[in-house]
Amino acid sequence: MTSILILNGPNLNLLGTRQPDVYGRTTLSDIEAMCRAKAAAMSVALAFAQSNSEGAMVDMIHAAKGTHDGIILNAGAYTHTSIALMDAVSSVELPVVELHLSNIHAREEFRHTSYIARVAVGVICGFGAHGYELALEAMAAHLEASA
Ligand code: CA2
């Protein structure tokens, strides 16, 4: 069975509790439940994780090799700063879909740069929590096409 890791970065554990104008009222637990339902309907195994620590995220990306077939990565603010996460993605040679709730290109200039995009199969942003379902579909289609 195809297995996908959804990895969420810093501050995403606060979703639904602050800045609802930017990030909506859906909590990360709500998103996880939605993703689990979607993955079950697609007959895909799913792991869902969140960390506020860059190093822990690097470790989880390394551990995905041999365990999961692809990674959906909302790296939060590390998207715009982390060469370490970019290198981790390159090193595991697993397909990565970069994901953001907000449209990072319609926001501050510093959010327009993504180190992850350089090593990702593709990027989904601006669709809020629904983007997680879109990313699952995109990853499953990518894995099927490259099988
Ligand atoms: O839009 C996204 O998904 C982001 O990855 C979210 C990050 C941001 O730094 C990226 O540029 C785009 C921030 C996540 C912060 O989440 C919060 C949730 C509630 C309250 C405060 C922050």
mmCIF file of C-alpha atoms and ligand atoms in Angstrom:
data_model
loop_
_atom_site.group_PDB
_atom_site.id
_atom_site.type_symbol
_atom_site.label_atom_id
_atom_site.label_comp_id
_atom_site.label_asym_id
_atom_site.label_seq_id
_atom_site.Cartn_x
_atom_site.Cartn_y
_atom_site.Cartn_z
ATOM 1 C CA MET A 1 0.000 0.000 0.000
ATOM 2 C CA THR A 2 1.249 3.471 -0.862
ATOM 3 C CA SER A 3 2.306 5.387 2.240
ATOM 4 C CA ILE A 4 2.489 9.180 2.520
ATOM 5 C CA LEU A 5 3.913 11.346 5.305
ATOM 6 C CA ILE A 6 2.366 14.764 5.901
ATOM 7 C CA LEU A 7 4.882 16.848 7.825
ATOM 8 C CA ASN A 8 3.963 20.216 9.339
ATOM 9 C CA GLY A 9 6.435 22.772 10.613
ATOM 10 C CA PRO A 10 6.648 25.502 13.241
ATOM 11 C CA ASN A 11 3.579 27.173 14.743
ATOM 12 C CA LEU A 12 1.131 25.093 12.731
ATOM 13 C CA ASN A 13 0.090 23.488 16.040
ATOM 14 C CA LEU A 14 -1.547 26.873 16.750
ATOM 15 C CA LEU A 15 -3.886 26.706 13.769
ATOM 16 C CA GLY A 16 -7.462 27.661 14.553
ATOM 17 C CA THR A 17 -6.513 29.439 17.748
ATOM 18 C CA ARG A 18 -4.921 32.695 16.433
ATOM 19 C CA GLN A 19 -4.875 34.815 13.249
ATOM 20 C CA PRO A 20 -8.063 33.219 11.821
ATOM 21 C CA ASP A 21 -8.141 35.981 9.183
ATOM 22 C CA VAL A 22 -4.946 34.564 7.651
ATOM 23 C CA TYR A 23 -5.063 30.860 8.496
ATOM 24 C CA GLY A 24 -8.760 30.116 9.106
ATOM 25 C CA ARG A 25 -10.508 28.498 12.058
ATOM 26 C CA THR A 26 -9.656 24.893 11.277
ATOM 27 C CA THR A 27 -7.300 23.301 13.799
ATOM 28 C CA LEU A 28 -4.417 21.000 12.901
ATOM 29 C CA SER A 29 -6.390 18.143 14.500
ATOM 30 C CA ASP A 30 -9.313 18.931 12.182
ATOM 31 C CA ILE A 31 -6.921 18.853 9.224
ATOM 32 C CA GLU A 32 -5.446 15.557 10.373
ATOM 33 C CA ALA A 33 -8.934 14.001 10.615
ATOM 34 C CA MET A 34 -9.778 15.303 7.141
ATOM 35 C CA CYS A 35 -6.534 13.882 5.734
ATOM 36 C CA ARG A 36 -7.109 10.505 7.398
ATOM 37 C CA ALA A 37 -10.589 10.271 5.854
ATOM 38 C CA LYS A 38 -9.237 11.270 2.446
ATOM 39 C CA ALA A 39 -6.330 8.803 2.654
ATOM 40 C CA ALA A 40 -8.666 5.972 3.686
ATOM 41 C CA ALA A 41 -10.944 6.735 0.730
ATOM 42 C CA MET A 42 -7.881 6.617 -1.537
ATOM 43 C CA SER A 43 -6.572 3.409 0.094
ATOM 44 C CA VAL A 44 -3.354 5.192 1.040
ATOM 45 C CA ALA A 45 -1.546 4.748 4.379
ATOM 46 C CA LEU A 46 -0.944 8.052 6.147
ATOM 47 C CA ALA A 47 1.403 9.399 8.795
ATOM 48 C CA PHE A 48 0.739 12.913 10.071
ATOM 49 C CA ALA A 49 3.284 14.855 12.109
ATOM 50 C CA GLN A 50 4.116 18.357 13.338
ATOM 51 C CA SER A 51 7.252 19.803 14.874
ATOM 52 C CA ASN A 52 8.434 23.259 15.865
ATOM 53 C CA SER A 53 12.044 22.122 15.600
ATOM 54 C CA GLU A 54 14.047 22.267 12.376
ATOM 55 C CA GLY A 55 16.340 19.424 13.457
ATOM 56 C CA ALA A 56 13.410 17.167 14.364
ATOM 57 C CA MET A 57 11.944 17.836 10.932
ATOM 58 C CA VAL A 58 15.254 16.889 9.285
ATOM 59 C CA ASP A 59 15.206 13.647 11.325
ATOM 60 C CA MET A 60 11.615 12.883 10.258
ATOM 61 C CA ILE A 61 12.488 13.454 6.590
ATOM 62 C CA HIS A 62 15.469 11.078 6.915
ATOM 63 C CA ALA A 63 13.287 8.465 8.658
ATOM 64 C CA ALA A 64 10.727 8.656 5.844
ATOM 65 C CA LYS A 65 13.174 6.939 3.503
ATOM 66 C CA GLY A 66 12.183 3.256 3.336
ATOM 67 C CA THR A 67 8.998 3.917 5.342
ATOM 68 C CA HIS A 68 6.976 6.254 3.118
ATOM 69 C CA ASP A 69 6.687 6.711 -0.637
ATOM 70 C CA GLY A 70 6.309 10.486 -0.598
ATOM 71 C CA ILE A 71 6.182 13.526 1.684
ATOM 72 C CA ILE A 72 3.706 16.414 1.767
ATOM 73 C CA LEU A 73 5.602 19.213 3.456
ATOM 74 C CA ASN A 74 4.202 22.368 4.983
ATOM 75 C CA ALA A 75 7.482 23.576 6.407
ATOM 76 C CA GLY A 76 5.933 26.793 7.747
ATOM 77 C CA ALA A 77 8.427 29.639 8.033
ATOM 78 C CA TYR A 78 11.356 27.212 7.556
ATOM 79 C CA THR A 79 10.235 27.102 3.909
ATOM 80 C CA HIS A 80 11.800 30.523 3.458
ATOM 81 C CA THR A 81 14.991 29.984 5.462
ATOM 82 C CA SER A 82 16.053 26.359 5.714
ATOM 83 C CA ILE A 83 18.826 25.016 3.531
ATOM 84 C CA ALA A 84 18.939 22.104 6.016
ATOM 85 C CA LEU A 85 15.391 21.031 5.126
ATOM 86 C CA MET A 86 16.115 21.465 1.410
ATOM 87 C CA ASP A 87 19.214 19.271 1.736
ATOM 88 C CA ALA A 88 17.259 16.677 3.764
ATOM 89 C CA VAL A 89 14.644 16.463 1.002
ATOM 90 C CA SER A 90 17.356 16.085 -1.649
ATOM 91 C CA SER A 91 19.167 13.421 0.363
ATOM 92 C CA VAL A 92 16.209 11.045 0.751
ATOM 93 C CA GLU A 93 15.254 11.127 -2.945
ATOM 94 C CA LEU A 94 11.542 10.869 -2.134
ATOM 95 C CA PRO A 95 8.981 12.988 -3.993
ATOM 96 C CA VAL A 96 7.886 16.023 -2.003
ATOM 97 C CA VAL A 97 4.823 18.203 -2.543
ATOM 98 C CA GLU A 98 5.288 21.615 -0.925
ATOM 99 C CA LEU A 99 2.101 22.858 0.691
ATOM 100 C CA HIS A 100 0.904 26.104 2.256
ATOM 101 C CA LEU A 101 -2.465 27.151 3.573
ATOM 102 C CA SER A 102 -1.981 30.736 2.455
ATOM 103 C CA ASN A 103 -0.914 32.061 -0.932
ATOM 104 C CA ILE A 104 2.679 32.866 -0.002
ATOM 105 C CA HIS A 105 3.125 34.838 -3.260
ATOM 106 C CA ALA A 106 0.365 37.276 -2.306
ATOM 107 C CA ARG A 107 1.990 37.985 1.071
ATOM 108 C CA GLU A 108 5.200 39.663 2.275
ATOM 109 C CA GLU A 109 8.234 39.608 -0.028
ATOM 110 C CA PHE A 110 10.187 37.332 2.341
ATOM 111 C CA ARG A 111 7.546 34.607 1.862
ATOM 112 C CA HIS A 112 8.034 34.588 -1.920
ATOM 113 C CA THR A 113 11.277 32.630 -1.610
ATOM 114 C CA SER A 114 11.069 28.896 -1.007
ATOM 115 C CA TYR A 115 14.077 26.638 -0.572
ATOM 116 C CA ILE A 116 11.700 23.655 -0.633
ATOM 117 C CA ALA A 117 10.276 24.502 -4.068
ATOM 118 C CA ARG A 118 13.721 23.924 -5.624
ATOM 119 C CA VAL A 119 13.548 20.237 -4.659
ATOM 120 C CA ALA A 120 9.778 19.639 -4.721
ATOM 121 C CA VAL A 121 7.734 17.919 -7.404
ATOM 122 C CA GLY A 122 5.237 20.774 -7.165
ATOM 123 C CA VAL A 123 3.726 23.399 -4.906
ATOM 124 C CA ILE A 124 0.148 23.910 -3.669
ATOM 125 C CA CYS A 125 -0.691 27.126 -1.839
ATOM 126 C CA GLY A 126 -3.593 29.429 -1.137
ATOM 127 C CA PHE A 127 -6.431 26.920 -0.756
ATOM 128 C CA GLY A 128 -6.498 26.783 3.021
ATOM 129 C CA ALA A 129 -7.112 23.415 4.672
ATOM 130 C CA HIS A 130 -8.485 22.012 1.395
ATOM 131 C CA GLY A 131 -4.926 22.227 0.071
ATOM 132 C CA TYR A 132 -4.078 19.148 2.172
ATOM 133 C CA GLU A 133 -6.629 17.078 0.224
ATOM 134 C CA LEU A 134 -5.350 18.520 -3.051
ATOM 135 C CA ALA A 135 -1.799 17.625 -2.050
ATOM 136 C CA LEU A 136 -2.813 14.026 -1.227
ATOM 137 C CA GLU A 137 -4.412 13.710 -4.661
ATOM 138 C CA ALA A 138 -1.392 15.270 -6.374
ATOM 139 C CA MET A 139 1.045 12.992 -4.548
ATOM 140 C CA ALA A 140 -0.986 9.835 -5.234
ATOM 141 C CA ALA A 141 -1.228 10.732 -8.948
ATOM 142 C CA HIS A 142 2.501 11.470 -9.077
ATOM 143 C CA LEU A 143 3.382 8.147 -7.420
ATOM 144 C CA GLU A 144 1.046 6.231 -9.718
ATOM 145 C CA ALA A 145 2.497 7.915 -12.810
ATOM 146 C CA SER A 146 6.061 7.155 -11.744
ATOM 147 C CA ALA A 147 5.410 3.518 -10.654
HETATM 148 O O1 CA2 B 1 0.509 29.316 4.703
HETATM 149 C C1 CA2 B 1 1.184 28.436 5.247
HETATM 150 O O2 CA2 B 1 0.811 27.273 5.361
HETATM 151 C C2 CA2 B 1 2.535 28.817 5.876
HETATM 152 O O3 CA2 B 1 3.413 27.705 5.742
HETATM 153 C C3 CA2 B 1 2.257 29.098 7.340
HETATM 154 C C4 CA2 B 1 3.479 29.600 8.095
HETATM 155 C C5 CA2 B 1 4.129 30.778 7.353
HETATM 156 O O4 CA2 B 1 5.317 31.163 8.000
HETATM 157 C C6 CA2 B 1 4.425 30.440 5.913
HETATM 158 O O5 CA2 B 1 4.966 31.576 5.284
HETATM 159 C C7 CA2 B 1 3.173 30.009 5.187
HETATM 160 C C8 CA2 B 1 3.116 30.084 9.496
HETATM 161 C C9 CA2 B 1 2.338 29.129 10.293
HETATM 162 C C10 CA2 B 1 1.893 29.862 11.524
HETATM 163 O O6 CA2 B 1 0.671 29.352 11.923
HETATM 164 C C11 CA2 B 1 -0.015 30.072 12.832
HETATM 165 C C12 CA2 B 1 -1.266 29.602 13.146
HETATM 166 C C13 CA2 B 1 -2.022 30.285 14.044
HETATM 167 C C14 CA2 B 1 -1.537 31.424 14.650
HETATM 168 C C15 CA2 B 1 -0.292 31.888 14.344
HETATM 169 C C16 CA2 B 1 0.487 31.196 13.428
#
